[in-house]
Coordinates of N, CA and C and ligand atoms in Angstrom, one line a residue:
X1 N -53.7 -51.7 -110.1 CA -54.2 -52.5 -108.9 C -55.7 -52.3 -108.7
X2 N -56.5 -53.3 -108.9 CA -58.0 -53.4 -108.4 C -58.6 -53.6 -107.3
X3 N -59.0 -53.0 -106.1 CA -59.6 -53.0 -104.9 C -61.2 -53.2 -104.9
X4 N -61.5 -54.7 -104.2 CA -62.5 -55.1 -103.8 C -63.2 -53.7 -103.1
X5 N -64.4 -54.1 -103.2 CA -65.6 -53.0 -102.2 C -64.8 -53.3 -101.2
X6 N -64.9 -54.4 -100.7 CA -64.6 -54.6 -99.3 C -63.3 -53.9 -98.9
X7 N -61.8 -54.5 -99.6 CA -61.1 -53.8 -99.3 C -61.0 -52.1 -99.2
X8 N -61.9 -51.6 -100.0 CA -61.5 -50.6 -100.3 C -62.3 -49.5 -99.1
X9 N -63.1 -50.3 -98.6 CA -64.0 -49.6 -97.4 C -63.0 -50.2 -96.1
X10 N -62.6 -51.2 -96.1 CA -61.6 -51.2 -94.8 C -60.4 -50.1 -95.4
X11 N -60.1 -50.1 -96.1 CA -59.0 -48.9 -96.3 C -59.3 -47.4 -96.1
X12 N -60.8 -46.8 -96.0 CA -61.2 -46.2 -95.9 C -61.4 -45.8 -94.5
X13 N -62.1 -46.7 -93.5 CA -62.0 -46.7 -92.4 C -60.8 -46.5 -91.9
X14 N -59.0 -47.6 -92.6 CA -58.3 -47.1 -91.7 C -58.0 -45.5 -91.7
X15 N -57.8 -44.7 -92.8 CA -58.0 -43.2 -92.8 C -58.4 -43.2 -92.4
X16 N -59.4 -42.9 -92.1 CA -60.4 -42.4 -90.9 C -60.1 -42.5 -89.7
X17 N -59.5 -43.5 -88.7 CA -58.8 -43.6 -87.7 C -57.6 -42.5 -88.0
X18 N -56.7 -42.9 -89.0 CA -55.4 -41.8 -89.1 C -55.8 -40.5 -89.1
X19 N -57.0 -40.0 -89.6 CA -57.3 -38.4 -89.7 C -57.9 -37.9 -88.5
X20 N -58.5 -38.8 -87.7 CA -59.1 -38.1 -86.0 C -58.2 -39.0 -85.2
X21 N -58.5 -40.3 -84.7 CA -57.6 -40.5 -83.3 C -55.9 -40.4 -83.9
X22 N -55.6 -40.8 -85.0 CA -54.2 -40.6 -85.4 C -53.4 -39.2 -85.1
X23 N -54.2 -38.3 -85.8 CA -54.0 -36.8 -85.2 C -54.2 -36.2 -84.1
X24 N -55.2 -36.7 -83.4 CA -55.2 -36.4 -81.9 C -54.3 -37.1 -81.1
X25 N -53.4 -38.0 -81.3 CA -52.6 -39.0 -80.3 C -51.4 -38.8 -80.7
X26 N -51.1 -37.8 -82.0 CA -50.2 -37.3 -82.5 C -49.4 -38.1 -83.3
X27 N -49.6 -39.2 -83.5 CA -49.3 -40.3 -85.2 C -49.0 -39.3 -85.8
X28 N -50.1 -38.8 -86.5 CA -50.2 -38.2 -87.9 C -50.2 -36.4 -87.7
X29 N -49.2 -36.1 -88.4 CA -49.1 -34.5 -88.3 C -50.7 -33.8 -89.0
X30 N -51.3 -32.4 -88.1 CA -52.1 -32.3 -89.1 C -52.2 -32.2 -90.1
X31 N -51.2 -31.7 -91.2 CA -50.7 -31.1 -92.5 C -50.7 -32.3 -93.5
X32 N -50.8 -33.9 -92.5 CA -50.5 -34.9 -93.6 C -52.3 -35.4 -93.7
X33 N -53.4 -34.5 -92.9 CA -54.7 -35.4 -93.6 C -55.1 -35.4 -95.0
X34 N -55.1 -34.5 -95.5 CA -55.4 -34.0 -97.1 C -54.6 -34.9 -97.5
X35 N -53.7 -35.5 -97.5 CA -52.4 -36.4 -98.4 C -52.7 -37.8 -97.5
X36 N -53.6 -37.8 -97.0 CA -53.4 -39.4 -96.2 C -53.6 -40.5 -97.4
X37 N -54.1 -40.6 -98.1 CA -55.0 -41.3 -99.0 C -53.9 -41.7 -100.3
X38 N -53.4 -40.8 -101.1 CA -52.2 -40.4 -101.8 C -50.6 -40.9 -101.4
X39 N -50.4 -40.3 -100.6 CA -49.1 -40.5 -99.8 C -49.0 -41.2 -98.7
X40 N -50.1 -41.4 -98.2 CA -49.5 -42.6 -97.2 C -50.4 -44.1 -97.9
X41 N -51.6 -44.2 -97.8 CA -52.3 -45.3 -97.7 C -52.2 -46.1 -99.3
X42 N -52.4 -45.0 -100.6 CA -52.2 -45.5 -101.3 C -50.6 -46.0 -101.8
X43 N -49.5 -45.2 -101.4 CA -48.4 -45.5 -101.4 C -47.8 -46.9 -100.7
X44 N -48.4 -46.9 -100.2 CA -48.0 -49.0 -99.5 C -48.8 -49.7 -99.8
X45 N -50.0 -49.4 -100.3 CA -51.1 -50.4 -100.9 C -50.4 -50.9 -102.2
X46 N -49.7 -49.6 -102.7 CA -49.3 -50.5 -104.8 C -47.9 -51.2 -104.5
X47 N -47.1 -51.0 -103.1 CA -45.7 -52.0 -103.0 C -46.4 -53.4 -102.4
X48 N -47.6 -54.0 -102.1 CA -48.0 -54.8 -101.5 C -47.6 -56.0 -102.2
X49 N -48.0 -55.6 -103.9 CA -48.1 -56.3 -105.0 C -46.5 -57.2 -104.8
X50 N -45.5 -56.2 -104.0 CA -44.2 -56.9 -104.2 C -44.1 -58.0 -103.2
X51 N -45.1 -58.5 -102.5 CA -44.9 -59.3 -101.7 C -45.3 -60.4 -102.0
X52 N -44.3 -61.8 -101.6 CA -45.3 -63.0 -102.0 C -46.4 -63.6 -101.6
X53 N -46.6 -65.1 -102.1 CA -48.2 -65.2 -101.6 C -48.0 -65.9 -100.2
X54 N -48.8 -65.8 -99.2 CA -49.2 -66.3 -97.9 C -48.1 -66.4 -97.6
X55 N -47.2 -65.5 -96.9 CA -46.3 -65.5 -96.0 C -46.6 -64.8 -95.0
X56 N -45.4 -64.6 -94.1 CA -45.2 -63.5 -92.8 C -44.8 -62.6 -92.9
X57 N -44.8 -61.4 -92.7 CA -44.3 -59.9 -93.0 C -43.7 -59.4 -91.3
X58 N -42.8 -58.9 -91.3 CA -42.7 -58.4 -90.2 C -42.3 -56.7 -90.9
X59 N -43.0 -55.8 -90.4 CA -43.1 -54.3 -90.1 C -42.0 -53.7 -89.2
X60 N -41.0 -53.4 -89.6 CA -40.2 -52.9 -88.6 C -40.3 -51.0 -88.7
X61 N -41.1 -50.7 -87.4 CA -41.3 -49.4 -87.6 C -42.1 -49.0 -88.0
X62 N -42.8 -49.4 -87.6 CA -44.6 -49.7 -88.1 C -45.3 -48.1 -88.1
X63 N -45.1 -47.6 -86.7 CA -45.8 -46.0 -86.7 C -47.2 -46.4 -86.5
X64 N -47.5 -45.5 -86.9 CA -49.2 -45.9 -87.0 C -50.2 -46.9 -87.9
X65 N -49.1 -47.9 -88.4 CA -49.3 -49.0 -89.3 C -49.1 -49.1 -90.7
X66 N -47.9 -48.4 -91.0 CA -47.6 -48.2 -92.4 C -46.2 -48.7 -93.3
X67 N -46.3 -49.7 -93.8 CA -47.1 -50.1 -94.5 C -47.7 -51.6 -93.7
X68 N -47.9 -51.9 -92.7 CA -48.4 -53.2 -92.1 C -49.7 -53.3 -92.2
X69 N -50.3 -52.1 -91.3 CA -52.4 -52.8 -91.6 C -52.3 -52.4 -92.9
X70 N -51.8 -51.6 -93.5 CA -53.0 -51.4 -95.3 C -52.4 -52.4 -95.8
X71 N -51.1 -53.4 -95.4 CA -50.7 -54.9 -96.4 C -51.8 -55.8 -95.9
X72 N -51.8 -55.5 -94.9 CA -52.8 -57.0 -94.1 C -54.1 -56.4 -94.9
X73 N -54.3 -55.2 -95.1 CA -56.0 -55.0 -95.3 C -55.9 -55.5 -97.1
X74 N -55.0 -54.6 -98.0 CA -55.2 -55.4 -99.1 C -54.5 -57.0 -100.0
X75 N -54.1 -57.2 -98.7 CA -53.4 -58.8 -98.9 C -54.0 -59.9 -97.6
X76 N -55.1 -60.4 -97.9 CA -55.3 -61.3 -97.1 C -55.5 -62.5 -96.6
X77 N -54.4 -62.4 -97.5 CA -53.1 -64.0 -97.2 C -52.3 -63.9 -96.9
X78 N -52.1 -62.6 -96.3 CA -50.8 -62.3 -95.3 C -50.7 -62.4 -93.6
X79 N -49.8 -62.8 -93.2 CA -50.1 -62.8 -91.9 C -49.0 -61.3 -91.5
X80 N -48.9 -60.6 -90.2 CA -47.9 -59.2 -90.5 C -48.2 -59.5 -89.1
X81 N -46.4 -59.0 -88.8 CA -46.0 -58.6 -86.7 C -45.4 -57.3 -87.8
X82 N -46.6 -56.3 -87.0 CA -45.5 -54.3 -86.3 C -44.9 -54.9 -85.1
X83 N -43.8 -54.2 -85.6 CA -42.6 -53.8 -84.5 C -42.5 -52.6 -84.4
X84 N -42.8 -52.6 -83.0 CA -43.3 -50.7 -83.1 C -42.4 -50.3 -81.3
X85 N -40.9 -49.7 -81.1 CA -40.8 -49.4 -79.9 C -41.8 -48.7 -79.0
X86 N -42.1 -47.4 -79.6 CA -42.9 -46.5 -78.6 C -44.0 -47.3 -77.8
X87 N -44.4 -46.8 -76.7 CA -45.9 -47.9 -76.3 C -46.8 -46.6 -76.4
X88 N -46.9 -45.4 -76.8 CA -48.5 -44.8 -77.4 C -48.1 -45.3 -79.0
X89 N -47.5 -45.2 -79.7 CA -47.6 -46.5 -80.6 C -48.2 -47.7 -81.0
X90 N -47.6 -48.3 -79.7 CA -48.1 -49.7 -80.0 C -49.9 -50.1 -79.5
X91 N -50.3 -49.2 -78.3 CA -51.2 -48.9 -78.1 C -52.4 -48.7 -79.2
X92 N -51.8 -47.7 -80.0 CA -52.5 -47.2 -81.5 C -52.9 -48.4 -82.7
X93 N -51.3 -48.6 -82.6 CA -51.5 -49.9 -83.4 C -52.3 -51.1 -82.7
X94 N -52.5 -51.9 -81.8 CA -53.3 -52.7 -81.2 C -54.9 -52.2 -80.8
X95 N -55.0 -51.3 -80.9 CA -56.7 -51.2 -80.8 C -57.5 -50.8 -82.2
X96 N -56.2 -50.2 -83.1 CA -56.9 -50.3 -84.4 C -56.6 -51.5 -84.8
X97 N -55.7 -52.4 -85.1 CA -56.2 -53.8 -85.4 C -57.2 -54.4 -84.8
X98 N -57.9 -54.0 -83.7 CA -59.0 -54.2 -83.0 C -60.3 -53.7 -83.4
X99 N -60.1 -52.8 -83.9 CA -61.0 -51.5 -84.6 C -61.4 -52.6 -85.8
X100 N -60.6 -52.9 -86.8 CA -60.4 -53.5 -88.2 C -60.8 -54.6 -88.3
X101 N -60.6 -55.3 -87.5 CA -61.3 -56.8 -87.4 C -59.6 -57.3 -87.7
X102 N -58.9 -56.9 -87.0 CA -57.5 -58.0 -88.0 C -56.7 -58.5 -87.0
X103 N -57.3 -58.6 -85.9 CA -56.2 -59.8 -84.8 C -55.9 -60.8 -85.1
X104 N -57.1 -61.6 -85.9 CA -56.3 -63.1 -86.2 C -55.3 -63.0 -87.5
X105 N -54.4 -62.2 -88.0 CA -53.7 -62.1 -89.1 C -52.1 -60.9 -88.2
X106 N -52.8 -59.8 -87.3 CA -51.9 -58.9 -87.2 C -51.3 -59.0 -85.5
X107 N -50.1 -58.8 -85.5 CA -49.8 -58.6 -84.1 C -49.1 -57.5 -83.7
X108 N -48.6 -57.4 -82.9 CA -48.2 -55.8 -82.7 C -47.2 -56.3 -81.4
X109 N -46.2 -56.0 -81.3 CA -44.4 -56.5 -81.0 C -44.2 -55.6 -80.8
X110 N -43.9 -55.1 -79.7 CA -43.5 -53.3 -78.7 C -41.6 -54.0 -78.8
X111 N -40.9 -53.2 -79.4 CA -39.2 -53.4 -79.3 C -38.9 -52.6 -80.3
X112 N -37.5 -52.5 -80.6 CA -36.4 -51.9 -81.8 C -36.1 -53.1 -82.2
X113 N -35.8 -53.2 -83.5 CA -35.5 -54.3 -84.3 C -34.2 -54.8 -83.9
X114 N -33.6 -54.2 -83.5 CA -32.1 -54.3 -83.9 C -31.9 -55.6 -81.9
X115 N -33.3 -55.0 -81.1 CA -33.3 -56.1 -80.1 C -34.2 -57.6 -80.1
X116 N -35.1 -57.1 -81.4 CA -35.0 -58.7 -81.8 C -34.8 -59.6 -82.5
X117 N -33.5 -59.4 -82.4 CA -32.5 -60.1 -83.2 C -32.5 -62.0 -82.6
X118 N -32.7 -62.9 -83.4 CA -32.9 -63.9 -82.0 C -34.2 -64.4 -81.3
X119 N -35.2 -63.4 -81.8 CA -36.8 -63.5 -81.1 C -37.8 -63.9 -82.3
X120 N -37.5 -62.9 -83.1 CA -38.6 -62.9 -84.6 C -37.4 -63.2 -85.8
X121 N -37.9 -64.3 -86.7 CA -37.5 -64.3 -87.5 C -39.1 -64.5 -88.7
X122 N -38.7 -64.0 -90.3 CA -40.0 -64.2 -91.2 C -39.5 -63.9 -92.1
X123 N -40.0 -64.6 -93.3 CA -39.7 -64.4 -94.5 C -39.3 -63.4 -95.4
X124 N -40.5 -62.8 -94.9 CA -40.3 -60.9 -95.5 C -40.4 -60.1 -93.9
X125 N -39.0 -59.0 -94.4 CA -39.2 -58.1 -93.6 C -39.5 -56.7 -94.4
X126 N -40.4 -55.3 -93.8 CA -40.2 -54.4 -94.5 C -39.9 -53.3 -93.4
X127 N -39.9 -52.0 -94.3 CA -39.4 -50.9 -93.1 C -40.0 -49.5 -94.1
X128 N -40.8 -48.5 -93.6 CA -41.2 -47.4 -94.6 C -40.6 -46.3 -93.6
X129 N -39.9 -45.5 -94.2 CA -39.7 -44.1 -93.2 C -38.7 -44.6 -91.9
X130 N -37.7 -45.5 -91.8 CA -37.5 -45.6 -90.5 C -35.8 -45.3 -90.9
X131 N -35.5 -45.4 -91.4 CA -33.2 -44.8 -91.3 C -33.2 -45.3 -92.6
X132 N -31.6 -44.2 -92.7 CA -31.1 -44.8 -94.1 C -30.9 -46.2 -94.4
X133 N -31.1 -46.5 -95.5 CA -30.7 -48.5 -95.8 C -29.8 -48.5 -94.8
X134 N -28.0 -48.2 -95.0 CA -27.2 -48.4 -94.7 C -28.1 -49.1 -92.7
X135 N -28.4 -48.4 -92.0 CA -28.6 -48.2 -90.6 C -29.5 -50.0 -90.8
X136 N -30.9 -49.6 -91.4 CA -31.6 -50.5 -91.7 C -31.6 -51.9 -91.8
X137 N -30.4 -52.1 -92.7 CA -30.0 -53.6 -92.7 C -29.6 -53.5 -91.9
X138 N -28.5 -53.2 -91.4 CA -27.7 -53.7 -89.8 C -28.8 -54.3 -88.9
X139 N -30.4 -53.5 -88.8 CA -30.7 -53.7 -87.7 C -32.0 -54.9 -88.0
X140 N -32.4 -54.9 -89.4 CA -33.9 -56.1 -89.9 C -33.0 -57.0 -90.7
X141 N -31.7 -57.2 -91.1 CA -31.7 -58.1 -91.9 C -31.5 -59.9 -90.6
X142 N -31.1 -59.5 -89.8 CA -31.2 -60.5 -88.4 C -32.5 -60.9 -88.4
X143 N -33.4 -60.8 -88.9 CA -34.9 -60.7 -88.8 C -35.7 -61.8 -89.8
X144 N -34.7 -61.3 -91.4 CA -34.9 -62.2 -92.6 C -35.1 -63.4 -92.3
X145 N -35.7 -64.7 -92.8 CA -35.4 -66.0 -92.4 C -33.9 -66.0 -94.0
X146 N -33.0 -67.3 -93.5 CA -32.6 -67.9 -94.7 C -33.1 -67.6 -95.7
X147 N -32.4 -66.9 -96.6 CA -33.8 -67.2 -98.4 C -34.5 -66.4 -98.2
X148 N -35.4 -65.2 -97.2 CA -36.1 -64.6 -97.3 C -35.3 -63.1 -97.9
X149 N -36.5 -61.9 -97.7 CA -35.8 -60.7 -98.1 C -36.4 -60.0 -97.5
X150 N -35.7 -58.2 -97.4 CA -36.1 -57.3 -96.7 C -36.5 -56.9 -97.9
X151 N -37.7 -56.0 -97.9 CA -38.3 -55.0 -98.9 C -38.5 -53.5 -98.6
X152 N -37.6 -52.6 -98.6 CA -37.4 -51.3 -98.0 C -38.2 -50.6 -98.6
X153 N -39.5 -49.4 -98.3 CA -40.0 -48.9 -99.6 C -39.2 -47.6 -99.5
X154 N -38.8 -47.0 -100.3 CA -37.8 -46.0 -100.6 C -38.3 -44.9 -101.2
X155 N -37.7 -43.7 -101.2 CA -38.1 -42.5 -102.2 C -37.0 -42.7 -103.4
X156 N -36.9 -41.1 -103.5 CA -36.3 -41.0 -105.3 C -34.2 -41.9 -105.1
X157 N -34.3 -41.3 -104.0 CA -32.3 -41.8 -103.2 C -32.4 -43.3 -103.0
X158 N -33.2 -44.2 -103.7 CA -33.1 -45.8 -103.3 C -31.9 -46.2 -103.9
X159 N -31.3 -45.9 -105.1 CA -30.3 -46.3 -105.7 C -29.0 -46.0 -105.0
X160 N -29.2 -44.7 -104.6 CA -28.1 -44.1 -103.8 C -27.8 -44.8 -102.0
X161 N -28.7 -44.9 -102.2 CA -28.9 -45.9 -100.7 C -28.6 -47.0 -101.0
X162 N -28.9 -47.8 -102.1 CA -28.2 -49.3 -101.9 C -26.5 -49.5 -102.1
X163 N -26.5 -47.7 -102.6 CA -24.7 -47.9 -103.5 C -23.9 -48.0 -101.7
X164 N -24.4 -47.1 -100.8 CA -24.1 -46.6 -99.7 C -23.8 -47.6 -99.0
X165 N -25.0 -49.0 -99.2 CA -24.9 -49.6 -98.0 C -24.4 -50.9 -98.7
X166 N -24.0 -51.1 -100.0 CA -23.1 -52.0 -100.4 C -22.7 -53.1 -99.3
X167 N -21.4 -52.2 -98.7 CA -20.6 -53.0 -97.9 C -21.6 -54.0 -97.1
X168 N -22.4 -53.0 -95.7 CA -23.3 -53.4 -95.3 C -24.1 -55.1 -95.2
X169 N -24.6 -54.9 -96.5 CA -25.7 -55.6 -97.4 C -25.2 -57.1 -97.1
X170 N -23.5 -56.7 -98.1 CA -22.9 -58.2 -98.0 C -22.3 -58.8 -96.8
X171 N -22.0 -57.9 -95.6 CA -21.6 -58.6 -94.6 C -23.0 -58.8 -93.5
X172 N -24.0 -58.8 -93.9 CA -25.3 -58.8 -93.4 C -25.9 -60.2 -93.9
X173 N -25.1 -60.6 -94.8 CA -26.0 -62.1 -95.7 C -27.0 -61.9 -97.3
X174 N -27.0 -60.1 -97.1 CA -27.9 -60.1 -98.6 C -26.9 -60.5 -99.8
X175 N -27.4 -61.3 -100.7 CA -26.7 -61.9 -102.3 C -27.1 -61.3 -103.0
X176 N -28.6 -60.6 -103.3 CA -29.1 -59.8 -104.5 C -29.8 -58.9 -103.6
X177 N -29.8 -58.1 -104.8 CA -30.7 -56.2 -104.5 C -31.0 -56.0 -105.8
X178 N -32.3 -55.8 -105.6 CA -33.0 -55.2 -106.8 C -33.4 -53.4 -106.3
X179 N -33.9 -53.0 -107.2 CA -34.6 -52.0 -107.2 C -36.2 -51.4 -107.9
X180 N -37.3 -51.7 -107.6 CA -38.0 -52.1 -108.4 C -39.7 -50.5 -107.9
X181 N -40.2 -50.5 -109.1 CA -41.4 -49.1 -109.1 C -42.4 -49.8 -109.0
X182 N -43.1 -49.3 -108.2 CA -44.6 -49.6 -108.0 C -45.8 -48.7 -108.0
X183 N -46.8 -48.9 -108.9 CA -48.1 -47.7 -109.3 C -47.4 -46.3 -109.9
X184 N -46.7 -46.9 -111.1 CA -46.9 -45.8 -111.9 C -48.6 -45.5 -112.2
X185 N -48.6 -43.9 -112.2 CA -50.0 -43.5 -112.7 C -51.0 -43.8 -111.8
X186 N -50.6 -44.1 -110.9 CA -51.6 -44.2 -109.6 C -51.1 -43.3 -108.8
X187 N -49.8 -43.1 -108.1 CA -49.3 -42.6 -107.2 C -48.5 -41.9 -107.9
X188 N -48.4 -40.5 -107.1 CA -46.6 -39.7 -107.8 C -45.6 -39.3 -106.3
X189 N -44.8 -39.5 -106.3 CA -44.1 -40.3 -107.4 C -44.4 -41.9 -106.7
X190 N -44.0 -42.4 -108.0 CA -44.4 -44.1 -107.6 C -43.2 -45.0 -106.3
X191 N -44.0 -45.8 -106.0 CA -43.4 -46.4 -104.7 C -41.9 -47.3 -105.2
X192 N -41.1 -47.0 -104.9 CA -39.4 -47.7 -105.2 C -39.2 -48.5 -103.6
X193 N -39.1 -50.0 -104.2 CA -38.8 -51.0 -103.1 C -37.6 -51.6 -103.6
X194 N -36.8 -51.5 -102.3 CA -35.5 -52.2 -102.6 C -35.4 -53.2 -101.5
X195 N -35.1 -54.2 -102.5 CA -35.4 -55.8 -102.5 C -34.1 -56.4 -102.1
X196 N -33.4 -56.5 -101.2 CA -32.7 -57.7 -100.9 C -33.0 -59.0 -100.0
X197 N -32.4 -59.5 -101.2 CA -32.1 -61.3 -100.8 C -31.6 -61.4 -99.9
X198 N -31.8 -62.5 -98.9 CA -30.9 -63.3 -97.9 C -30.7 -64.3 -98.1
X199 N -28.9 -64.8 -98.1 CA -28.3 -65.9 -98.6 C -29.0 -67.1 -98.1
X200 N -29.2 -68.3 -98.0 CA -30.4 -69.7 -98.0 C -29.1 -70.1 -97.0
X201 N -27.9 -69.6 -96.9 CA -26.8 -70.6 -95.9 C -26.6 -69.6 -94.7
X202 N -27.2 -68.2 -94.4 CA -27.1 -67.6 -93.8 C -28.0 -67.5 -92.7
X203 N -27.7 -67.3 -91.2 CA -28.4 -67.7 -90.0 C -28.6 -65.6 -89.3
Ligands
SAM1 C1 -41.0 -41.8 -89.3 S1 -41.8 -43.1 -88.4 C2 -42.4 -44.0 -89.8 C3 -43.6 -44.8 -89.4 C4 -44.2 -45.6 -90.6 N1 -43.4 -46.7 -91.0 C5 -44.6 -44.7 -91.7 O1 -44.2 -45.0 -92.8 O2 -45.4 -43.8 -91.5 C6 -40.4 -44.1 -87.9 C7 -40.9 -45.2 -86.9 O3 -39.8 -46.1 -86.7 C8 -39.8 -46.4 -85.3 N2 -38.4 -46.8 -85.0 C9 -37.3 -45.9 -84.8 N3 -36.2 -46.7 -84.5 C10 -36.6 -48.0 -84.5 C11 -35.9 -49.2 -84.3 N4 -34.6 -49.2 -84.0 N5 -36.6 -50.4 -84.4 C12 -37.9 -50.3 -84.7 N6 -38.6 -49.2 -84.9 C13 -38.0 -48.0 -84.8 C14 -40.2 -45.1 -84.6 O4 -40.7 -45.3 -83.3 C15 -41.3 -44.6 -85.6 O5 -42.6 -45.1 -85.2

């Protein structure tokens, strides 16, 4: 993956917010600044690639914007709503979109997914760090449009988590699940997104 100057200085900045006000407002544990760059920023920057072109993303469980601003910063033909319950959260998240220059692309949605069911619907939904698949679908695949897909980014148990949430999956409207790596040799271990489809007859 090749990073413009530009992007790669907005990516730099957002670290920078995550290593001081992120840590001071308690986002970010201190123990994760040395690894911010590696493990968080560049780790959602190489699953970006799995998203299509100029769509809507919805972030369920956004946190301190992960993987939502670094998609909006190195995809910017994306439009992205965080859905972020906490309000020192969403707080976080809405003044660093503010910080970034990315209001007209990002919005920030104070709820639990599983209550806007009915409110937000978009093409791609994702989720980094927030419950096992199994939980997960239950609560973003309502979220999916028709035809669209959830993209989970997962650790080394992605396979084991889609065997789990099988049942799930299919009475939720997903048709296919992939499992797919992203930034070998950039990142270790490399980012695993599991890809389900939502059926095109499913509401
Ligand atoms: C461990 S943090 C991960 C944050 C970020 N995605 C990351 O990778 O660093 C989990 C986040 O999910 C949010 N969350 C928990 N339950 C949720 C729900 N039902 N709907 C939406 N967000 C939820 C929490 O408030 C928290 O910000």
């Amino acid at each position: 993956m090749q990073l413009s100057a530009e992007i790669e200085s907005q990516l730099v900045a957002f670290t920078e917010i995550l290593s001081t006000d992120g840590v001071e407002r308690g986002l970010i544990g201190p123990r994760e600044v040395d690894r911010l760059w590696d493990r968080h920023i560049l780790n959602c920057a190489v699953a970006a690639t799995a998203v299509s072109r100029e769509t809507t993303v919805v972030d369920v469980g956004s946190g301190a914007g992960l993987p939502g601003i670094v998609w909006a910063i190195v995809r910017p033909d994306l439009e992205v709503i965080c859905v972020e319950p906490l309000l020192r959260r969403v707080n976080f998240l809405t003044e660093t979109i503010t910080r970034l220059d990315l209001t007209n692309r990002v919005q920030v949605r104070r709820g639990r997914a599983e209550d806007l069911a009915g409110e937000i619907q978009a093409p791609v939904v994702t989720a980094r760090a927030v419950a096992p698949l199994e939980r997960l679908v239950g609560w973003t695949m309502p979220l999916v449009a028709p035809g669209g897909e959830l993209l989970a980014l997962k650790g080394a148990a992605a396979e084991a988590e889609v065997a789990a949430a099988a049942k799930t999956i299919a009475r939720m409207g997903g048709d296919r699940v992939e499992v797919s790596e992203w930034g070998r040799g950039m990142v270790d271990p490399p980012t695993r997104v599991v890809r389900i489809h939502k059926s095109t007859t499913w509401r």
